[in-house]
mmCIF file of the C-alpha atoms, coordinates in Angstrom:
data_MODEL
# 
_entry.id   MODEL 
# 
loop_
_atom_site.group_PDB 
_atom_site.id 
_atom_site.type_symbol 
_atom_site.label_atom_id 
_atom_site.label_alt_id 
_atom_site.label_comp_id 
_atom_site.label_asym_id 
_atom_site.label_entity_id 
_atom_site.label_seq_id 
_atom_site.pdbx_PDB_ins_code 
_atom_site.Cartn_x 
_atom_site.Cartn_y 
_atom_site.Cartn_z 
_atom_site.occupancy 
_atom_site.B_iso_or_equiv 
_atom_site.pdbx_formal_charge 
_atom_site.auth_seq_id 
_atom_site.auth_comp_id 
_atom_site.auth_asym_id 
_atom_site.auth_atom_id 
_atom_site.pdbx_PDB_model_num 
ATOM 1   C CA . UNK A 1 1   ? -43.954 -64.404 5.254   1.00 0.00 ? 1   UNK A CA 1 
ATOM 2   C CA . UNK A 1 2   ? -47.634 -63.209 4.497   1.00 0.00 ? 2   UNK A CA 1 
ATOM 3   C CA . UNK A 1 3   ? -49.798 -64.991 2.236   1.00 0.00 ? 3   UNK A CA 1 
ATOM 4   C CA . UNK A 1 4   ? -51.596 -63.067 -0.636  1.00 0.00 ? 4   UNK A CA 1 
ATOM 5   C CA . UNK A 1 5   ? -55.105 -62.174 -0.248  1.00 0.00 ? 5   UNK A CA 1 
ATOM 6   C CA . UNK A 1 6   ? -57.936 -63.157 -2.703  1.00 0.00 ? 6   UNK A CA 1 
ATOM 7   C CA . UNK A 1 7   ? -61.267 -62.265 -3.252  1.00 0.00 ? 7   UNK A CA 1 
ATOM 8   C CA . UNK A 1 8   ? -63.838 -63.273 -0.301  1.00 0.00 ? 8   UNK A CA 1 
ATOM 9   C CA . UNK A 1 9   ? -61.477 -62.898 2.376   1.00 0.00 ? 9   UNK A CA 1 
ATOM 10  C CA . UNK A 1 10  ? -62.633 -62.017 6.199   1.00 0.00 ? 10  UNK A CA 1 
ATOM 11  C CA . UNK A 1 11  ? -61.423 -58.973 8.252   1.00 0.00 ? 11  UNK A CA 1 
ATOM 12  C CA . UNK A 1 12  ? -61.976 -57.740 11.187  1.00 0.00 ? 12  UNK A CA 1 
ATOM 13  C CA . UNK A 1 13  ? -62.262 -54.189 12.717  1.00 0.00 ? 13  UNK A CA 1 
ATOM 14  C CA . UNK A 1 14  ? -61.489 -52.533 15.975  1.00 0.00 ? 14  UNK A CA 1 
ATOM 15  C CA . UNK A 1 15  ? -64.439 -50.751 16.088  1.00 0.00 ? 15  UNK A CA 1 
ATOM 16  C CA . UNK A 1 16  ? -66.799 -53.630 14.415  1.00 0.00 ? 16  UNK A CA 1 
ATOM 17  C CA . UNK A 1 17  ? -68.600 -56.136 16.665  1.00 0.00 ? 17  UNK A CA 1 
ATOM 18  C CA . UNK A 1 18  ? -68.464 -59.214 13.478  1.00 0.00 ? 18  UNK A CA 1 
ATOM 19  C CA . UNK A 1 19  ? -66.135 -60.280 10.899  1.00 0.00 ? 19  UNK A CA 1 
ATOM 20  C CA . UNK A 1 20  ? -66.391 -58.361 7.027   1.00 0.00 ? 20  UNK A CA 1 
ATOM 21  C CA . UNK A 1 21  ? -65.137 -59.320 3.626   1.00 0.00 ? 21  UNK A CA 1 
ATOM 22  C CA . UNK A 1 22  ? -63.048 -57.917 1.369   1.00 0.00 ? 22  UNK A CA 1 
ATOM 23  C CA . UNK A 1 23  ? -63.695 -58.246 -2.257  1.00 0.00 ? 23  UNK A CA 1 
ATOM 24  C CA . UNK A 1 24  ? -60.966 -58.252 -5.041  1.00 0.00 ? 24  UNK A CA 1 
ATOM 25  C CA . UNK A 1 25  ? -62.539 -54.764 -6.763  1.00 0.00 ? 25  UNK A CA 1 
ATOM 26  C CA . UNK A 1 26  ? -59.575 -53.010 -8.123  1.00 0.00 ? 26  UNK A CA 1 
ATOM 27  C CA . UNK A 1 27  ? -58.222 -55.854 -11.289 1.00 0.00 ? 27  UNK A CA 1 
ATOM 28  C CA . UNK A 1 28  ? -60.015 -59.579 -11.782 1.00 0.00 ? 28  UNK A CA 1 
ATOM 29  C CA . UNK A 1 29  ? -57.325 -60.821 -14.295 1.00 0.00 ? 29  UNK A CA 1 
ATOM 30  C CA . UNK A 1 30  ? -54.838 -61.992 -11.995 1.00 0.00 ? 30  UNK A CA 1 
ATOM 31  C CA . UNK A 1 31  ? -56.100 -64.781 -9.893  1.00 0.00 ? 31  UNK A CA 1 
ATOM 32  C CA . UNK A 1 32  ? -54.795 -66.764 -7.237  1.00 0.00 ? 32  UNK A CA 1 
ATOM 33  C CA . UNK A 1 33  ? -56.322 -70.349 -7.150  1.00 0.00 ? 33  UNK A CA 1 
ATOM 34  C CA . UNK A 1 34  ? -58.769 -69.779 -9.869  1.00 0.00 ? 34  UNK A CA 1 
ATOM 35  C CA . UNK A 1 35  ? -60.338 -66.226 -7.648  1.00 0.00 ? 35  UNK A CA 1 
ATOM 36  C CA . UNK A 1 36  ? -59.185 -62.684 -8.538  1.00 0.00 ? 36  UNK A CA 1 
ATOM 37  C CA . UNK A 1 37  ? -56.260 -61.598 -6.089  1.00 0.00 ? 37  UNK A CA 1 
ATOM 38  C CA . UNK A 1 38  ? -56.769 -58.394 -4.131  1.00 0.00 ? 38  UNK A CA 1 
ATOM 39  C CA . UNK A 1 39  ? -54.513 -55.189 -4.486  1.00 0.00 ? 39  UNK A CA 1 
ATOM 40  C CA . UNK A 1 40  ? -53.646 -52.552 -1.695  1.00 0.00 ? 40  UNK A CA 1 
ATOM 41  C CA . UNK A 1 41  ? -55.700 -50.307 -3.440  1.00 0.00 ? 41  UNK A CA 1 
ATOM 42  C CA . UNK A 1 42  ? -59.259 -52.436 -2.755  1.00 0.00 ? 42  UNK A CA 1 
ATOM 43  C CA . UNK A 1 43  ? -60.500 -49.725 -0.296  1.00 0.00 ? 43  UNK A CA 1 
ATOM 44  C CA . UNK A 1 44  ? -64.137 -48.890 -1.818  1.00 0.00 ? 44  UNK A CA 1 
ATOM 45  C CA . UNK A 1 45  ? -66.705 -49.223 1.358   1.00 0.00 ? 45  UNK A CA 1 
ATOM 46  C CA . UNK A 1 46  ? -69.546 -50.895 0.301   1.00 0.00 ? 46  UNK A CA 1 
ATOM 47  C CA . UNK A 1 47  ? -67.990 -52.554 -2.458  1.00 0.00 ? 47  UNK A CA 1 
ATOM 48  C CA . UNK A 1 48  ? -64.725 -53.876 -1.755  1.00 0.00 ? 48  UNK A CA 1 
ATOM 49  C CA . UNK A 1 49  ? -64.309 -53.732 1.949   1.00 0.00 ? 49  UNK A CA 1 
ATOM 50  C CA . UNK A 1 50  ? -67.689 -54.766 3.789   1.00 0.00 ? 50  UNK A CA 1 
ATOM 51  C CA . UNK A 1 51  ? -69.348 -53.899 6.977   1.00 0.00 ? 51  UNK A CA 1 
ATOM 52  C CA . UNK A 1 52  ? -67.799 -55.421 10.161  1.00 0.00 ? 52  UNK A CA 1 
ATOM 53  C CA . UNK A 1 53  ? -71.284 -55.900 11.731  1.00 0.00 ? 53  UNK A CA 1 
ATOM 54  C CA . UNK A 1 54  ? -72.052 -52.749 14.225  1.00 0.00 ? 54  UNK A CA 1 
ATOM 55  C CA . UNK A 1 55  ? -69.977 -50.205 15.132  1.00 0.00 ? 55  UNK A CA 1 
ATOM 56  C CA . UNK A 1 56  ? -69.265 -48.829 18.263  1.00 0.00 ? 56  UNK A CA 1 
ATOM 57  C CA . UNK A 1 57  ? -66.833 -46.157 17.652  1.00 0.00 ? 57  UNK A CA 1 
ATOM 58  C CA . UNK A 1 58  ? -68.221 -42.473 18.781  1.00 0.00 ? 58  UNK A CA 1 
ATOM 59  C CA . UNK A 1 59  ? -65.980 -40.936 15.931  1.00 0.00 ? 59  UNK A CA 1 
ATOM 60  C CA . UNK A 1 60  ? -68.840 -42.608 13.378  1.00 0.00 ? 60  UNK A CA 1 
ATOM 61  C CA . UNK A 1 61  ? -71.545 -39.856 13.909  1.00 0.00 ? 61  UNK A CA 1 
ATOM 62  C CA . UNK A 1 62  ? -74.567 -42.471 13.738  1.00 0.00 ? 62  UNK A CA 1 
ATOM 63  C CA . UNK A 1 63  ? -73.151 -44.250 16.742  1.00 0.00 ? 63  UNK A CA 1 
ATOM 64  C CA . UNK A 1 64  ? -72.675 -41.320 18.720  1.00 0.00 ? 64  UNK A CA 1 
ATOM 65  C CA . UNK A 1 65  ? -75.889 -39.895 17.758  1.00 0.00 ? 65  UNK A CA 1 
ATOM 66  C CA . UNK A 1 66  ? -77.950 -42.699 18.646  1.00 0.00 ? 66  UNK A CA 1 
ATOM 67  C CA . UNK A 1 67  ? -75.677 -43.160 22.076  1.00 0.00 ? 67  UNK A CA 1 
ATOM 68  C CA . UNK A 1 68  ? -76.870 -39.079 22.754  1.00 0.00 ? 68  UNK A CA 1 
ATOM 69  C CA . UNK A 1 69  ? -80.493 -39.870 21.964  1.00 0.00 ? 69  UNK A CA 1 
ATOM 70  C CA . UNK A 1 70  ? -80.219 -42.740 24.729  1.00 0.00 ? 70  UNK A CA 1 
ATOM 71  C CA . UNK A 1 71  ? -78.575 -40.818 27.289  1.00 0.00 ? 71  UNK A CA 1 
ATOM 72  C CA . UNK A 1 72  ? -75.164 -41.751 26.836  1.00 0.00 ? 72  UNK A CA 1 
ATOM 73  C CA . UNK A 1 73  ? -75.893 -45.870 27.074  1.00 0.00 ? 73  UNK A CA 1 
ATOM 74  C CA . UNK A 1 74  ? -73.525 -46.744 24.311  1.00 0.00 ? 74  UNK A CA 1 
ATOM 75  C CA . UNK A 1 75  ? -75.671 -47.859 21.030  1.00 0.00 ? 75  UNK A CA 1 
ATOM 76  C CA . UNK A 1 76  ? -74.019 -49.226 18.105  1.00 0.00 ? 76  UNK A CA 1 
ATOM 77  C CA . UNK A 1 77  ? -75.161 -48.259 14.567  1.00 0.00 ? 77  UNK A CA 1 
ATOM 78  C CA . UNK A 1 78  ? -74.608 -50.523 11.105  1.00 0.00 ? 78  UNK A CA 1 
ATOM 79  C CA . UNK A 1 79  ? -70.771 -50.334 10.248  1.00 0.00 ? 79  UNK A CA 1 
ATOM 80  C CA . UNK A 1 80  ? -70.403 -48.404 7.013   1.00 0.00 ? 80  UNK A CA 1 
ATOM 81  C CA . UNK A 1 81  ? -66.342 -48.266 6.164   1.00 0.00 ? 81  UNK A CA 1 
ATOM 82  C CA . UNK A 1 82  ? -64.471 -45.371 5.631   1.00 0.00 ? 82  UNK A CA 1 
ATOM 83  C CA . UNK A 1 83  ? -60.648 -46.208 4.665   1.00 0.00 ? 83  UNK A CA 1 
ATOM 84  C CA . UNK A 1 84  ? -58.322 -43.100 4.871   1.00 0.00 ? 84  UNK A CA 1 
ATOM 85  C CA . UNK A 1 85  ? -56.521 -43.908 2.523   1.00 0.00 ? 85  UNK A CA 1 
ATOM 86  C CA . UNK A 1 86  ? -55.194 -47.943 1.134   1.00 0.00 ? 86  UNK A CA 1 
ATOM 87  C CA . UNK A 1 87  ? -53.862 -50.914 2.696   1.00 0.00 ? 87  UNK A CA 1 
ATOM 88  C CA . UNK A 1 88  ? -50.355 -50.652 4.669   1.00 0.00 ? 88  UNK A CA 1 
ATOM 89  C CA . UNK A 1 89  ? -48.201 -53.534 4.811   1.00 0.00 ? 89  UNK A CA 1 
ATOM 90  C CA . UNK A 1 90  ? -44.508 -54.246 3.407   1.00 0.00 ? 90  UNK A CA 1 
ATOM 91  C CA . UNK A 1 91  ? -43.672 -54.835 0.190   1.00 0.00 ? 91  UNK A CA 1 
ATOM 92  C CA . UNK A 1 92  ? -45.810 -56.689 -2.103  1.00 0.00 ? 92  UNK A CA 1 
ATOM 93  C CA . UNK A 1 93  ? -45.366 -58.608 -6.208  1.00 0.00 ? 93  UNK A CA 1 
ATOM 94  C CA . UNK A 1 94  ? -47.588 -56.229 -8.407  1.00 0.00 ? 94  UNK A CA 1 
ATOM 95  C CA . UNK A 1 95  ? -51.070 -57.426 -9.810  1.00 0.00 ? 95  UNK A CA 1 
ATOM 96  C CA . UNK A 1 96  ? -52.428 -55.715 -12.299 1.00 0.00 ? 96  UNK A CA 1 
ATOM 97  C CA . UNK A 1 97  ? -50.395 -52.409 -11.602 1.00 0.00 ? 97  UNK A CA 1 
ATOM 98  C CA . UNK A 1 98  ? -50.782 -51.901 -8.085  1.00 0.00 ? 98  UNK A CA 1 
ATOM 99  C CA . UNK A 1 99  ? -49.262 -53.899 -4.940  1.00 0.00 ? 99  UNK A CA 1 
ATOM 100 C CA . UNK A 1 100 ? -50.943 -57.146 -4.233  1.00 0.00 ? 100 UNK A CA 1 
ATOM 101 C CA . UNK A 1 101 ? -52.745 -57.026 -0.834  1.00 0.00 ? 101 UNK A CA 1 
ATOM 102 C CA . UNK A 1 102 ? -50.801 -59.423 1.665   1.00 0.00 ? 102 UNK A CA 1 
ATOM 103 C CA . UNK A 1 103 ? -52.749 -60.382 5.032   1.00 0.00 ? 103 UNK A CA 1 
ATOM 104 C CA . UNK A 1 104 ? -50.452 -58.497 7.167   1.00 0.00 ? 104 UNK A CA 1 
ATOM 105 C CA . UNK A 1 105 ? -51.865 -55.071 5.854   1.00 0.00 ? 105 UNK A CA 1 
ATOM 106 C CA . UNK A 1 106 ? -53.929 -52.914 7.882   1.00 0.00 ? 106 UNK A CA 1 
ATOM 107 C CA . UNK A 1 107 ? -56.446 -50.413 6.776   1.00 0.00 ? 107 UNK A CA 1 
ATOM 108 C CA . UNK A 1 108 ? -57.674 -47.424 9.084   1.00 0.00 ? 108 UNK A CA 1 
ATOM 109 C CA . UNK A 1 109 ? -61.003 -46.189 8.871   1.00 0.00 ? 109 UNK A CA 1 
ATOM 110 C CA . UNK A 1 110 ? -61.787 -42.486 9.415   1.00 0.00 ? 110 UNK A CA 1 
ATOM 111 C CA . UNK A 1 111 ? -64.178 -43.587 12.773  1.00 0.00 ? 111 UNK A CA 1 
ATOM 112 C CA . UNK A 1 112 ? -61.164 -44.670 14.410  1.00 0.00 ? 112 UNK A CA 1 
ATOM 113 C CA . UNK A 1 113 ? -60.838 -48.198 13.520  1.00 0.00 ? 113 UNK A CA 1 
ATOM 114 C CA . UNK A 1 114 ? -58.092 -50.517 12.238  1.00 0.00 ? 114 UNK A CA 1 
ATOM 115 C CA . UNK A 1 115 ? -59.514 -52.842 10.337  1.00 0.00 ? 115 UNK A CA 1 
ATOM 116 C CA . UNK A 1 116 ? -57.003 -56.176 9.789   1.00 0.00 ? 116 UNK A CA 1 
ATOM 117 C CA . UNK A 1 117 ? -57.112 -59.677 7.553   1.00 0.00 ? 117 UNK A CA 1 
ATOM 118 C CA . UNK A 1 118 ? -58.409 -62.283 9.613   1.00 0.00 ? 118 UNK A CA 1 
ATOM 119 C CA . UNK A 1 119 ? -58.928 -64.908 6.816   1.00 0.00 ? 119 UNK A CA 1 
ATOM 120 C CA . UNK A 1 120 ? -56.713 -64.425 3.375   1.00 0.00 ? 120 UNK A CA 1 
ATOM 121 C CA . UNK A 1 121 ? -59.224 -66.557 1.036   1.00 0.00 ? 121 UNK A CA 1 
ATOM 122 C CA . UNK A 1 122 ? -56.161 -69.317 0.125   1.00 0.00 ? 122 UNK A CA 1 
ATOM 123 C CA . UNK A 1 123 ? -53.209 -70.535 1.221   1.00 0.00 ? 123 UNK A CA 1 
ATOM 124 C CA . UNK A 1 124 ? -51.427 -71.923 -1.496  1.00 0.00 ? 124 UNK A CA 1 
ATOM 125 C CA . UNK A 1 125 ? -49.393 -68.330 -2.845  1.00 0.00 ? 125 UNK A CA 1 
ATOM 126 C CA . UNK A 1 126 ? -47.207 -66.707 -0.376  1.00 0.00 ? 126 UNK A CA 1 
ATOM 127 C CA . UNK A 1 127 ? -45.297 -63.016 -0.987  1.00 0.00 ? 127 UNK A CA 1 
ATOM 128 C CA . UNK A 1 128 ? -41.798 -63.468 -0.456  1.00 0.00 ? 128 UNK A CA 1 
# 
């Protein structure tokens, strides 16, 4: 069963050397435990999925720049998302229009990343 995911979760990428947050970005009426829930559809870099630290994929063209400039010694650059597209997972209750973002969901970013729920934000409301 996954648990619903609220705002000021933690995820995690592939490609990320530290632990992001996801903020609820899409609807803040429904909330889960008093904080808004997220949606699949919370997929805005910057906004409402946050930098996982460095990255050290050579697909993001600031890491593979920097790693040419040092003579191919691998240098990770500042993670700046890029979802291709919204959160997978199964089936989810709707919240405010859109599927409800369950902790099982992956997200891939466009440098070649997979970028997962490490930390749902509460544990009282579970998707069933």
């Amino acid at each position: 069963m996954a648990v619903a995911v609220v705002s000021g979760a933690s995820c995690m990428c592939t490609m990320g050397t530290a632990p992001g947050v996801i903020n609820a970005t899409s609807q803040a009426i429904v909330l889960i435990c008093g904080i808004p829930a997220a949606t699949i559809t919370d997929v805005a870099p910057m906004a409402s999925v946050m930098p996982c630290g460095l990255c050290v994929s050579m697909a993001n063209p600031a890491t593979a720049s920097a790693t040419a400039a040092a003579l191919g010694v691998l240098t990770p650059q500042p993670c700046v998302p890029v979802p291709a597209g919204v959160w997978m997972g199964g089936p989810t209750p709707l919240i405010g229009g859109a599927p409800g973002l369950a902790n099982d969901a992956k997200l891939i970013c466009s440098y070649g990343g997979s970028i997962s729920i490490t930390i749902p934000g509460q544990t009282a409301v579970i998707f069933q």
